CSV table of C-alpha atoms in Angstrom, one decimal:
chain,number,residue,atom,x,y,z
A,1,MET,CA,-9.4,-24.0,16.4
A,2,MET,CA,-8.2,-23.1,13.0
A,3,ALA,CA,-11.6,-23.6,11.5
A,4,ASP,CA,-13.1,-21.1,14.0
A,5,SER,CA,-10.8,-18.3,12.8
A,6,ASP,CA,-11.0,-19.1,9.1
A,7,PRO,CA,-13.5,-16.8,7.3
A,8,SER,CA,-13.8,-19.4,4.5
A,9,PHE,CA,-15.9,-21.6,6.8
A,10,PRO,CA,-18.9,-19.6,7.9
A,11,SER,CA,-20.8,-22.3,9.7
A,12,MET,CA,-18.4,-24.4,11.7
A,13,ALA,CA,-19.3,-27.4,13.9
A,14,LYS,CA,-17.2,-30.1,15.6
A,15,PRO,CA,-14.8,-31.9,13.4
A,16,LYS,CA,-16.5,-34.7,11.5
A,17,LEU,CA,-15.4,-37.7,9.4
A,18,PRO,CA,-15.4,-36.6,5.7
A,19,LEU,CA,-17.6,-39.6,5.0
A,20,TRP,CA,-20.6,-37.6,6.1
A,21,VAL,CA,-20.5,-35.8,2.7
A,22,PHE,CA,-22.0,-38.8,1.0
A,23,VAL,CA,-25.2,-38.7,3.1
A,24,LYS,CA,-25.4,-34.9,3.7
A,25,ASP,CA,-29.0,-33.6,3.2
A,26,PHE,CA,-30.0,-36.9,1.5
A,27,ARG,CA,-33.6,-36.1,2.2
A,28,LEU,CA,-33.2,-33.2,-0.3
A,29,VAL,CA,-31.8,-35.3,-3.1
A,30,LEU,CA,-34.8,-34.8,-5.3
A,31,THR,CA,-35.7,-31.4,-4.2
A,32,LEU,CA,-35.9,-28.7,-6.8
A,33,ASP,CA,-34.4,-26.0,-4.7
A,34,GLU,CA,-31.9,-23.4,-6.1
A,35,LEU,CA,-29.1,-26.0,-6.2
A,36,GLY,CA,-31.3,-28.7,-7.6
A,37,LEU,CA,-32.6,-26.5,-10.3
A,38,GLU,CA,-29.1,-25.4,-11.3
A,39,ILE,CA,-27.9,-29.0,-11.5
A,40,ALA,CA,-31.0,-30.0,-13.5
A,41,ARG,CA,-30.5,-27.1,-16.0
A,42,ILE,CA,-26.9,-28.2,-16.6
A,43,ALA,CA,-27.2,-32.0,-16.2
A,44,LEU,CA,-30.3,-32.8,-18.3
A,45,PRO,CA,-29.2,-31.1,-21.6
A,46,ALA,CA,-25.6,-32.4,-21.0
A,47,ALA,CA,-26.8,-36.0,-20.5
A,48,MET,CA,-29.0,-35.8,-23.6
A,49,ALA,CA,-26.1,-34.4,-25.7
A,50,LEU,CA,-23.6,-37.0,-24.3
A,51,THR,CA,-25.9,-39.9,-25.1
A,52,ALA,CA,-27.0,-38.6,-28.5
A,53,ASP,CA,-23.8,-39.8,-30.2
A,54,PRO,CA,-23.8,-43.3,-28.7
A,55,ILE,CA,-27.4,-43.6,-29.6
A,56,ALA,CA,-26.5,-42.6,-33.2
A,57,SER,CA,-23.8,-45.3,-33.1
A,58,LEU,CA,-26.4,-47.8,-31.9
A,59,VAL,CA,-28.5,-46.9,-34.9
A,60,ASP,CA,-25.4,-47.4,-37.1
A,61,THR,CA,-25.0,-50.8,-35.4
A,62,ALA,CA,-28.6,-51.7,-36.0
A,63,PHE,CA,-28.4,-50.9,-39.7
A,64,ILE,CA,-25.0,-52.6,-40.1
A,65,GLY,CA,-26.3,-55.6,-38.4
A,66,ARG,CA,-28.7,-56.0,-41.3
A,67,ILE,CA,-25.8,-56.4,-43.7
A,68,GLY,CA,-24.2,-59.3,-41.8
A,69,SER,CA,-22.5,-60.4,-38.6
A,70,VAL,CA,-19.0,-60.1,-40.1
A,71,GLU,CA,-19.6,-56.4,-41.0
A,72,LEU,CA,-21.2,-55.8,-37.6
A,73,ALA,CA,-18.1,-57.3,-35.9
A,74,ALA,CA,-15.7,-55.4,-38.2
A,75,VAL,CA,-17.4,-52.0,-37.6
A,76,GLY,CA,-17.5,-52.8,-33.9
A,77,VAL,CA,-13.8,-53.1,-33.8
A,78,SER,CA,-13.3,-49.9,-35.8
A,79,ILE,CA,-15.7,-47.9,-33.6
A,80,ALA,CA,-14.0,-49.2,-30.5
A,81,LEU,CA,-10.6,-48.3,-31.9
A,82,PHE,CA,-11.7,-44.9,-33.2
A,83,ASN,CA,-13.4,-44.0,-29.9
A,84,GLN,CA,-10.6,-45.0,-27.7
A,85,VAL,CA,-8.0,-43.1,-29.8
A,86,SER,CA,-10.3,-40.1,-29.8
A,87,ARG,CA,-10.7,-40.2,-26.0
A,88,ILE,CA,-7.0,-39.9,-25.6
A,89,ALA,CA,-7.2,-36.4,-27.1
A,90,ILE,CA,-10.9,-35.5,-26.2
A,91,PHE,CA,-11.1,-36.3,-22.6
A,92,PRO,CA,-8.2,-34.2,-21.3
A,93,LEU,CA,-9.1,-31.3,-23.6
A,94,VAL,CA,-12.8,-31.2,-22.7
A,95,SER,CA,-12.3,-31.7,-18.9
A,96,VAL,CA,-9.5,-29.1,-18.6
A,97,THR,CA,-11.5,-26.6,-20.8
A,98,THR,CA,-14.6,-26.9,-18.7
A,99,SER,CA,-12.8,-26.3,-15.4
A,100,PHE,CA,-10.6,-23.4,-16.7
A,101,VAL,CA,-13.5,-21.7,-18.5
A,102,ALA,CA,-15.8,-22.0,-15.5
A,103,GLU,CA,-13.1,-20.4,-13.3
A,104,GLU,CA,-12.3,-17.6,-15.7
A,105,ASP,CA,-16.0,-16.9,-16.3
A,106,VAL,CA,-16.7,-16.6,-12.6
A,107,MET,CA,-13.8,-14.3,-12.0
A,108,ALA,CA,-14.7,-12.2,-15.0
A,109,LYS,CA,-18.2,-11.8,-13.7
A,110,VAL,CA,-16.9,-10.8,-10.3
A,111,ALA,CA,-14.6,-8.2,-11.8
A,112,ALA,CA,-17.5,-6.9,-14.0
A,113,GLU,CA,-19.8,-6.6,-11.0
A,114,ALA,CA,-17.1,-4.7,-9.1
A,115,GLU,CA,-16.6,-2.3,-12.1
A,116,GLU,CA,-20.4,-1.8,-12.3
A,117,SER,CA,-20.6,-1.0,-8.6
A,118,GLU,CA,-17.7,1.5,-8.9
A,119,SER,CA,-19.4,3.1,-11.9
A,120,LEU,CA,-22.7,3.3,-10.1
A,121,GLU,CA,-21.1,5.0,-7.1
A,122,THR,CA,-19.3,7.5,-9.4
A,123,GLY,CA,-22.5,8.1,-11.3
A,124,LEU,CA,-24.4,8.8,-8.1
A,125,VAL,CA,-21.8,11.2,-6.9
A,126,THR,CA,-21.8,13.1,-10.2
A,127,THR,CA,-25.6,13.3,-10.3
A,128,ASN,CA,-25.8,14.6,-6.7
A,129,GLU,CA,-23.2,17.3,-7.2
A,130,SER,CA,-23.8,18.6,-10.7
A,131,GLU,CA,-27.0,17.3,-12.4
A,132,PRO,CA,-30.7,17.9,-11.8
A,133,PRO,CA,-32.5,14.9,-10.2
A,134,ASN,CA,-34.6,14.0,-13.2
A,135,SER,CA,-32.3,14.7,-16.1
A,136,GLY,CA,-32.8,12.4,-19.1
A,137,ASP,CA,-29.2,11.3,-19.2
A,138,VAL,CA,-28.3,7.7,-19.1
A,139,SER,CA,-26.6,6.8,-15.8
A,140,SER,CA,-23.0,5.4,-15.6
A,141,PHE,CA,-24.5,2.1,-14.2
A,142,GLU,CA,-26.7,1.7,-17.3
A,143,VAL,CA,-23.7,2.4,-19.6
A,144,ALA,CA,-21.5,-0.1,-17.8
A,145,THR,CA,-24.2,-2.8,-17.8
A,146,SER,CA,-24.9,-2.3,-21.5
A,147,LYS,CA,-21.1,-2.5,-22.2
A,148,VAL,CA,-20.8,-5.8,-20.3
A,149,THR,CA,-24.0,-7.2,-21.9
A,150,ASN,CA,-23.3,-6.3,-25.5
A,151,GLU,CA,-19.5,-6.9,-25.8
A,152,ARG,CA,-18.2,-10.4,-26.6
A,153,ARG,CA,-16.2,-11.9,-23.7
A,154,HIS,CA,-12.6,-12.7,-24.0
A,155,ILE,CA,-11.9,-16.0,-22.4
A,156,PRO,CA,-8.3,-17.1,-23.0
A,157,SER,CA,-9.0,-20.8,-22.3
A,158,ALA,CA,-11.7,-20.8,-25.0
A,159,SER,CA,-9.2,-19.6,-27.6
A,160,SER,CA,-6.6,-22.1,-26.4
A,161,ALA,CA,-9.0,-25.0,-26.5
A,162,LEU,CA,-9.9,-24.4,-30.1
A,163,VAL,CA,-6.3,-24.1,-31.3
A,164,ILE,CA,-5.3,-27.3,-29.4
A,165,GLY,CA,-8.5,-29.1,-30.6
A,166,ALA,CA,-7.8,-28.3,-34.3
A,167,ILE,CA,-4.2,-29.5,-34.1
A,168,LEU,CA,-5.1,-32.7,-32.2
A,169,GLY,CA,-7.9,-33.5,-34.8
A,170,LEU,CA,-5.5,-33.2,-37.7
A,171,VAL,CA,-2.9,-35.4,-35.9
A,172,GLN,CA,-5.5,-38.0,-35.2
A,173,THR,CA,-6.7,-38.2,-38.8
A,174,VAL,CA,-3.2,-38.7,-40.1
A,175,PHE,CA,-2.4,-41.3,-37.5
A,176,LEU,CA,-5.5,-43.4,-37.9
A,177,ILE,CA,-5.4,-43.4,-41.7
A,178,SER,CA,-1.7,-44.2,-41.9
A,179,ALA,CA,-1.8,-46.9,-39.2
A,180,ALA,CA,-5.2,-48.4,-39.8
A,181,LYS,CA,-4.1,-51.9,-40.6
A,182,PRO,CA,-1.5,-52.3,-37.8
A,183,LEU,CA,-3.9,-51.0,-35.3
A,184,LEU,CA,-6.6,-53.4,-36.5
A,185,ASN,CA,-4.1,-56.2,-36.3
A,186,PHE,CA,-3.4,-55.2,-32.7
A,187,MET,CA,-7.1,-55.4,-32.0
A,188,GLY,CA,-7.1,-59.0,-33.2
A,189,VAL,CA,-8.3,-58.5,-36.8
A,190,LYS,CA,-5.5,-60.3,-38.6
A,191,SER,CA,-4.6,-60.2,-42.4
A,192,ASP,CA,-6.6,-63.4,-43.1
A,193,SER,CA,-9.7,-62.3,-41.2
A,194,PRO,CA,-12.9,-61.6,-43.2
A,195,MET,CA,-13.4,-58.5,-40.9
A,196,LEU,CA,-10.2,-56.7,-42.1
A,197,ALA,CA,-11.5,-55.2,-45.3
A,198,PRO,CA,-14.7,-53.7,-44.0
A,199,ALA,CA,-13.0,-52.7,-40.7
A,200,GLN,CA,-10.2,-50.8,-42.5
A,201,GLN,CA,-12.6,-49.2,-44.9
A,202,TYR,CA,-14.8,-47.9,-42.2
A,203,LEU,CA,-12.0,-46.7,-39.9
A,204,THR,CA,-10.2,-44.9,-42.7
A,205,LEU,CA,-13.3,-43.0,-43.8
A,206,ARG,CA,-14.5,-42.1,-40.3
A,207,SER,CA,-11.0,-40.8,-39.4
A,208,LEU,CA,-11.7,-37.9,-41.8
A,209,GLY,CA,-14.2,-36.6,-39.3
A,210,ALA,CA,-11.6,-36.4,-36.4
A,211,PRO,CA,-10.9,-32.6,-36.7
A,212,ALA,CA,-14.6,-31.9,-36.6
A,213,ILE,CA,-15.1,-34.1,-33.5
A,214,LEU,CA,-12.1,-32.6,-31.6
A,215,LEU,CA,-13.2,-29.0,-32.4
A,216,SER,CA,-16.9,-29.6,-31.5
A,217,LEU,CA,-16.0,-31.3,-28.2
A,218,ALA,CA,-13.5,-28.5,-27.4
A,219,MET,CA,-16.4,-26.0,-27.9
A,220,GLN,CA,-18.7,-28.1,-25.9
A,221,GLY,CA,-16.2,-27.8,-23.0
A,222,VAL,CA,-16.3,-24.1,-23.4
A,223,PHE,CA,-20.1,-24.0,-23.3
A,224,ARG,CA,-20.1,-26.3,-20.2
A,225,GLY,CA,-17.8,-23.9,-18.5
A,226,PHE,CA,-20.4,-21.2,-19.1
A,227,LYS,CA,-23.0,-23.7,-17.6
A,228,ASP,CA,-24.7,-23.7,-21.0
A,229,THR,CA,-25.4,-27.2,-22.0
A,230,LYS,CA,-28.5,-26.5,-24.1
A,231,THR,CA,-26.5,-25.1,-27.1
A,232,PRO,CA,-24.3,-28.3,-27.4
A,233,LEU,CA,-27.5,-30.3,-27.1
A,234,TYR,CA,-29.2,-28.6,-30.0
A,235,ALA,CA,-26.1,-28.9,-32.2
A,236,THR,CA,-25.6,-32.5,-31.3
A,237,VAL,CA,-29.2,-33.5,-32.0
A,238,ALA,CA,-29.2,-31.7,-35.3
A,239,GLY,CA,-26.0,-33.6,-36.3
A,240,ASP,CA,-27.1,-37.0,-35.1
A,241,VAL,CA,-30.6,-36.7,-36.7
A,242,THR,CA,-28.8,-35.9,-40.0
A,243,ASN,CA,-26.6,-39.0,-39.4
A,244,ILE,CA,-29.7,-41.3,-38.8
A,245,ILE,CA,-31.4,-40.0,-41.9
A,246,LEU,CA,-28.4,-40.4,-44.1
A,247,ASP,CA,-27.5,-43.9,-42.8
A,248,PRO,CA,-30.2,-45.9,-44.7
A,249,ILE,CA,-29.9,-43.7,-47.8
A,250,LEU,CA,-26.2,-44.0,-48.2
A,251,MET,CA,-26.0,-47.7,-47.0
A,252,PHE,CA,-28.9,-49.2,-48.9
A,253,VAL,CA,-30.1,-46.8,-51.6
A,254,PHE,CA,-26.7,-45.9,-52.8
A,255,ARG,CA,-25.3,-49.4,-51.8
A,256,LEU,CA,-22.3,-48.0,-50.0
A,257,GLY,CA,-22.6,-50.4,-47.1
A,258,VAL,CA,-20.2,-49.7,-44.2
A,259,SER,CA,-18.7,-46.8,-46.2
A,260,GLY,CA,-22.2,-45.1,-46.2
A,261,ALA,CA,-22.3,-45.4,-42.4
A,262,ALA,CA,-18.9,-43.7,-42.1
A,263,ILE,CA,-19.7,-40.9,-44.5
A,264,SER,CA,-23.0,-40.1,-42.8
A,265,HIS,CA,-21.2,-39.9,-39.5
A,266,ILE,CA,-18.6,-37.5,-41.0
A,267,ILE,CA,-21.2,-35.2,-42.4
A,268,SER,CA,-23.0,-35.1,-39.0
A,269,GLN,CA,-19.9,-34.2,-37.1
A,270,TYR,CA,-19.0,-31.3,-39.4
A,271,LEU,CA,-22.5,-30.0,-39.1
A,272,ILE,CA,-22.3,-30.0,-35.3
A,273,SER,CA,-18.9,-28.2,-35.5
A,274,ILE,CA,-20.3,-25.4,-37.7
A,275,ILE,CA,-23.3,-24.8,-35.5
A,276,LEU,CA,-21.3,-24.6,-32.3
A,277,LEU,CA,-18.7,-22.3,-33.9
A,278,TRP,CA,-21.4,-20.0,-35.1
A,279,LYS,CA,-22.9,-19.8,-31.6
A,280,LEU,CA,-19.6,-19.4,-29.9
A,281,ILE,CA,-18.4,-16.6,-32.1
A,282,ALA,CA,-21.5,-14.6,-31.1
A,283,GLN,CA,-20.5,-14.8,-27.4
A,284,VAL,CA,-16.7,-15.0,-27.2
A,285,ASP,CA,-13.9,-13.0,-28.9
A,286,LEU,CA,-11.8,-16.0,-30.0
A,287,VAL,CA,-8.9,-13.9,-31.4
A,288,PRO,CA,-6.6,-13.2,-28.5
A,289,PRO,CA,-4.7,-9.9,-28.2
A,290,SER,CA,-1.5,-11.9,-28.6
A,291,ILE,CA,-0.2,-15.4,-28.3
A,292,ARG,CA,0.9,-14.7,-24.8
A,293,HIS,CA,-2.7,-14.4,-23.7
A,294,LEU,CA,-3.3,-18.1,-24.6
A,295,GLN,CA,-3.2,-20.7,-21.8
A,296,PHE,CA,-1.0,-23.3,-23.5
A,297,GLY,CA,1.3,-23.9,-20.5
A,298,ARG,CA,-1.6,-24.4,-18.2
A,299,PHE,CA,-3.4,-26.7,-20.6
A,300,LEU,CA,-0.3,-28.8,-21.2
A,301,LYS,CA,0.5,-29.2,-17.6
A,302,ASN,CA,-2.9,-30.4,-16.5
A,303,GLY,CA,-3.7,-31.9,-19.8
A,304,PHE,CA,-0.7,-34.2,-19.5
A,305,LEU,CA,-2.0,-35.5,-16.2
A,306,LEU,CA,-5.4,-36.2,-17.6
A,307,LEU,CA,-3.7,-37.7,-20.7
A,308,MET,CA,-2.0,-40.3,-18.4
A,309,ARG,CA,-5.4,-41.0,-17.0
A,310,VAL,CA,-7.3,-41.4,-20.2
A,311,VAL,CA,-4.5,-43.6,-21.7
A,312,ALA,CA,-5.0,-45.9,-18.8
A,313,VAL,CA,-8.8,-45.9,-19.2
A,314,THR,CA,-8.5,-46.3,-23.0
A,315,PHE,CA,-6.1,-49.2,-22.8
A,316,CYS,CA,-8.5,-51.1,-20.5
A,317,VAL,CA,-11.5,-50.7,-22.8
A,318,THR,CA,-9.5,-51.2,-26.0
A,319,LEU,CA,-7.9,-54.3,-24.6
A,320,SER,CA,-11.3,-55.8,-23.7
A,321,ALA,CA,-12.5,-55.2,-27.3
A,322,SER,CA,-9.3,-56.7,-28.6
A,323,LEU,CA,-9.7,-59.8,-26.5
A,324,ALA,CA,-13.3,-60.1,-27.6
A,325,ALA,CA,-12.2,-59.9,-31.3
A,326,ARG,CA,-9.6,-62.6,-30.7
A,327,GLN,CA,-12.5,-64.9,-29.6
A,328,GLY,CA,-14.1,-64.6,-33.1
A,329,PRO,CA,-16.8,-62.6,-35.0
A,330,THR,CA,-19.6,-64.0,-32.9
A,331,SER,CA,-18.0,-62.9,-29.6
A,332,MET,CA,-17.0,-59.6,-31.0
A,333,ALA,CA,-20.5,-58.8,-32.4
A,334,ALA,CA,-22.1,-59.6,-29.0
A,335,PHE,CA,-19.5,-57.7,-27.1
A,336,GLN,CA,-19.9,-54.7,-29.4
A,337,ILE,CA,-23.7,-54.5,-28.8
A,338,CYS,CA,-23.3,-54.9,-25.0
A,339,LEU,CA,-20.5,-52.4,-24.9
A,340,GLN,CA,-22.4,-49.8,-26.9
A,341,VAL,CA,-25.5,-50.1,-24.6
A,342,TRP,CA,-23.3,-50.2,-21.5
A,343,MET,CA,-21.5,-46.9,-22.5
A,344,ALA,CA,-24.6,-45.1,-23.9
A,345,THR,CA,-26.6,-45.6,-20.7
A,346,SER,CA,-23.7,-45.0,-18.4
A,347,LEU,CA,-23.0,-41.7,-20.1
A,348,LEU,CA,-26.3,-40.4,-18.7
A,349,ALA,CA,-24.5,-40.0,-15.4
A,350,ASP,CA,-21.9,-37.9,-17.2
A,351,GLY,CA,-24.5,-35.2,-17.3
A,352,LEU,CA,-24.4,-35.0,-13.5
A,353,ALA,CA,-20.6,-35.1,-13.7
A,354,VAL,CA,-20.6,-32.1,-16.0
A,355,ALA,CA,-23.0,-30.2,-13.7
A,356,GLY,CA,-20.9,-31.0,-10.7
A,357,GLN,CA,-17.7,-30.0,-12.4
A,358,ALA,CA,-19.0,-26.6,-13.6
A,359,ILE,CA,-20.6,-25.6,-10.3
A,360,ILE,CA,-17.7,-26.9,-8.1
A,361,ALA,CA,-15.1,-25.2,-10.3
A,362,GLY,CA,-16.9,-21.9,-9.8
A,363,ALA,CA,-17.3,-22.5,-6.1
A,364,PHE,CA,-13.6,-23.2,-5.6
A,365,ALA,CA,-12.7,-20.1,-7.6
A,366,GLN,CA,-14.7,-18.1,-5.1
A,367,LYS,CA,-13.6,-20.2,-2.1
A,368,ASP,CA,-17.2,-21.1,-1.4
A,369,PHE,CA,-16.5,-24.4,0.2
A,370,GLU,CA,-20.1,-24.8,1.6
A,371,ARG,CA,-21.4,-24.7,-2.0
A,372,ALA,CA,-18.8,-27.1,-3.3
A,373,THR,CA,-19.7,-29.6,-0.5
A,374,ALA,CA,-23.4,-29.3,-1.1
A,375,THR,CA,-23.0,-29.8,-4.9
A,376,ALA,CA,-20.7,-32.8,-4.5
A,377,SER,CA,-23.2,-34.4,-2.1
A,378,ARG,CA,-26.2,-33.8,-4.3
A,379,VAL,CA,-24.7,-35.0,-7.6
A,380,LEU,CA,-23.2,-38.2,-6.0
A,381,GLN,CA,-26.6,-39.0,-4.4
A,382,LEU,CA,-28.4,-38.4,-7.7
A,383,GLY,CA,-25.8,-40.5,-9.5
A,384,TRP,CA,-26.5,-43.5,-7.3
A,385,LEU,CA,-30.3,-43.2,-7.8
A,386,LEU,CA,-29.8,-42.8,-11.5
A,387,GLY,CA,-27.7,-46.0,-11.6
A,388,LEU,CA,-30.4,-48.0,-9.8
A,389,VAL,CA,-33.0,-46.8,-12.3
A,390,LEU,CA,-30.8,-47.7,-15.3
A,391,ALA,CA,-30.1,-51.1,-13.9
A,392,LEU,CA,-33.8,-51.9,-13.7
A,393,VAL,CA,-34.5,-50.5,-17.2
A,394,LEU,CA,-31.6,-52.3,-18.9
A,395,GLY,CA,-32.3,-55.6,-17.1
A,396,LEU,CA,-35.7,-55.7,-18.6
A,397,GLY,CA,-35.2,-53.7,-21.8
A,398,LEU,CA,-32.1,-55.5,-23.2
A,399,THR,CA,-33.6,-58.9,-22.5
A,400,PHE,CA,-36.4,-58.2,-24.9
A,401,GLY,CA,-34.7,-55.7,-27.2
A,402,ALA,CA,-31.6,-57.5,-28.2
A,403,ARG,CA,-33.2,-58.6,-31.5
A,404,ILE,CA,-33.2,-55.0,-32.7
A,405,PHE,CA,-29.5,-55.3,-33.3
A,406,THR,CA,-29.2,-58.9,-34.7
A,407,ASN,CA,-31.0,-62.1,-35.5
A,408,ASP,CA,-28.0,-64.3,-35.1
A,409,VAL,CA,-28.9,-67.0,-32.6
A,410,ASP,CA,-25.3,-67.4,-31.3
A,411,VAL,CA,-24.8,-63.6,-30.9
A,412,LEU,CA,-28.1,-63.4,-29.0
A,413,HIS,CA,-27.0,-66.2,-26.7
A,414,LEU,CA,-23.8,-64.3,-25.7
A,415,ILE,CA,-25.8,-61.0,-25.3
A,416,GLY,CA,-28.0,-62.9,-22.8
A,417,ILE,CA,-24.9,-63.8,-20.8
A,418,GLY,CA,-23.7,-60.1,-20.8
A,419,ILE,CA,-27.0,-58.6,-19.8
A,420,PRO,CA,-26.6,-59.1,-16.0
A,421,PHE,CA,-23.3,-57.3,-16.1
A,422,VAL,CA,-24.4,-54.5,-18.4
A,423,ALA,CA,-27.4,-53.8,-16.1
A,424,GLY,CA,-26.0,-54.7,-12.7
A,425,THR,CA,-22.9,-52.4,-13.0
A,426,GLN,CA,-25.0,-49.2,-13.7
A,427,PRO,CA,-25.0,-47.9,-10.1
A,428,ILE,CA,-21.2,-48.4,-10.0
A,429,ASN,CA,-20.6,-46.8,-13.4
A,430,ALA,CA,-22.8,-43.8,-12.5
A,431,LEU,CA,-20.8,-43.2,-9.3
A,432,ALA,CA,-17.5,-43.6,-11.1
A,433,PHE,CA,-18.4,-40.9,-13.7
A,434,VAL,CA,-19.8,-38.5,-11.2
A,435,PHE,CA,-16.7,-38.8,-9.0
A,436,ASP,CA,-14.7,-37.8,-12.0
A,437,GLY,CA,-16.7,-34.6,-12.5
A,438,VAL,CA,-16.5,-33.8,-8.7
A,439,ASN,CA,-12.7,-34.2,-8.6
A,440,PHE,CA,-12.2,-32.4,-11.9
A,441,GLY,CA,-14.2,-29.5,-10.6
A,442,ALA,CA,-11.7,-29.2,-7.7
A,443,SER,CA,-8.9,-29.3,-10.3
A,444,ASP,CA,-7.7,-32.5,-8.6
A,445,PHE,CA,-6.1,-33.7,-11.9
A,446,GLY,CA,-3.0,-35.3,-10.3
A,447,TYR,CA,-4.9,-37.7,-8.1
A,448,ALA,CA,-7.3,-38.5,-11.0
A,449,ALA,CA,-4.3,-39.5,-13.1
A,450,TYR,CA,-2.2,-41.5,-10.6
A,451,SER,CA,-5.1,-43.4,-9.1
A,452,MET,CA,-6.4,-44.4,-12.6
A,453,VAL,CA,-3.0,-45.7,-13.6
A,454,LEU,CA,-3.0,-48.0,-10.5
A,455,VAL,CA,-6.6,-49.1,-11.3
A,456,ALA,CA,-5.6,-49.8,-14.9
A,457,ILE,CA,-2.6,-52.0,-13.9
A,458,PHE,CA,-4.7,-54.2,-11.8
A,459,SER,CA,-7.6,-54.3,-14.2
A,460,ILE,CA,-5.4,-55.2,-17.2
A,461,GLY,CA,-4.2,-58.3,-15.2
A,462,CYS,CA,-7.8,-59.2,-14.5
A,463,LEU,CA,-8.8,-58.9,-18.2
A,464,LEU,CA,-5.9,-61.1,-19.4
A,465,PHE,CA,-6.5,-63.8,-16.8
A,466,LEU,CA,-10.3,-63.9,-16.8
A,467,SER,CA,-10.7,-63.7,-20.6
A,468,ALA,CA,-8.3,-66.6,-21.0
A,469,SER,CA,-10.0,-68.6,-18.4
A,470,TYR,CA,-13.7,-67.8,-18.8
A,471,LYS,CA,-13.9,-66.2,-22.4
A,472,PHE,CA,-16.8,-63.9,-22.9
A,473,ILE,CA,-18.1,-63.9,-19.3
A,474,GLY,CA,-14.6,-63.4,-18.1
A,475,LEU,CA,-14.4,-60.1,-20.0
A,476,TRP,CA,-17.5,-58.8,-18.2
A,477,ILE,CA,-16.3,-59.9,-14.8
A,478,ALA,CA,-13.0,-58.0,-15.4
A,479,LEU,CA,-14.9,-54.9,-16.6
A,480,THR,CA,-17.0,-55.0,-13.5
A,481,ILE,CA,-13.9,-55.1,-11.3
A,482,TYR,CA,-12.4,-52.2,-13.3
A,483,MET,CA,-15.4,-49.9,-12.9
A,484,SER,CA,-15.7,-50.8,-9.2
A,485,LEU,CA,-12.1,-49.8,-8.6
A,486,ARG,CA,-12.7,-46.5,-10.5
A,487,ALA,CA,-15.6,-45.7,-8.2
A,488,PHE,CA,-13.6,-46.7,-5.1
A,489,ALA,CA,-10.7,-44.3,-6.1
A,490,GLY,CA,-13.2,-41.4,-6.2
A,491,PHE,CA,-14.8,-42.5,-2.9
A,492,TRP,CA,-11.4,-42.7,-1.2
A,493,ARG,CA,-10.5,-39.1,-2.1
A,494,LEU,CA,-13.6,-37.5,-0.7
A,495,GLY,CA,-14.1,-40.0,2.1
A,496,THR,CA,-10.6,-39.3,3.6
A,497,GLY,CA,-10.9,-35.6,3.0
A,498,THR,CA,-7.5,-35.3,1.4
A,499,GLY,CA,-6.1,-33.0,-1.4
A,500,PRO,CA,-8.4,-30.1,-2.3
A,501,TRP,CA,-11.1,-31.7,-0.1
A,502,ASN,CA,-9.2,-31.4,3.2
A,503,PHE,CA,-11.6,-28.6,4.2
A,504,LEU,CA,-14.2,-31.4,4.8
A,505,ARG,CA,-12.4,-32.3,8.0
A,506,ARG,CA,-13.3,-28.8,9.4
A,507,LEU,CA,-16.8,-28.3,8.0
């Protein structure tokens, strides 16, 4: 058999259905072995960093809800619009950066180890032939190790990511400021709506923070590629704590209202960017020898595929918010609260996705398919368990905690309708996010793009039909269908053992 003669597959058995990967070593799912500890070291800080910003947005939402339901709905539309436009640039940039940096870092370490080994051998030969056994000279091995340890690394993808991030951030700022009113009109906030003035005010101000957001997330992608998720966590927490502290001061003490919320958010994002840049400069030489050393072509090719994907994702979520806004301020306010909670908790699974992507990318770079398989199995199983826990926590917590965000009786009634969907979809959401990380780690960007376009086409039809027929509850039924299809697309790729996962048929 081909598998028997292929050195890439050290422990071969009879051909199996690729579906076995989903239950492989399930008894070890919570074991803190070497793989479990590596996943935990990457996933836990990543999850905390990913949820920090949505939590800060929830705090914004809680403060703004004290001003009034109109302002709450207006800011809800603006946040949804800003986040979805940002995702068009952020998601491809961060995902591609993580995979490329992980691959380059692994290969650089392999090359450094080979150089150190060669230096050690040369040093031993020199010592044996011409030096006394106990001379006080420093060996070639020690010199080589010191050089590798003390010199800053040159990672071409890191430099490329920062240049692209800065350009995209400036473009986003100009676009959102110049097109704020038409975009809000598209979202259902018409010229005669009381939501227009506060929504436009908030969106215009918050857009000034776009360059900082794009740069900071590009740098987070670099650190994730290094399997360092603690540094982004510390920077994000510092920024978001600053945001939370400034919110009530600017909003109520200085009476800036929704503008105060936007300004505090801008300050926090620039603080995060400065901290990450400071830390990154200490580790990486960000100035390439020449422009030819940058990876623009590689970024653009794979980034375009992910851009297709994120546009499809963005359109689905933005359309749902637009349809909620068209149902009026009450529906939009309730939808905003449910959506923020839904996304904030679901992003916990993105920590597992980050861990899976970073480890699998390194494994594929070394053609270590056993490790790639074990990692995929473990993070998917952990994602399913996490989703079940989140479903239970949200089902109970949101029922009693909705009054944190608003006291409006009508808004609370609609939130109660949305709770079963927000809580019940958590296992599905968790799997969908983890599948993304697994496939990105395998650089399977083409499948991720094309499958998501098909999912979006069907989901958009569901959103339009169900929202028209069943209003608020119809939106959440459609979003449940959308996330289920996303999860199924990832399941199909691994379950059939196609694309980069075809080796599963031989393991």
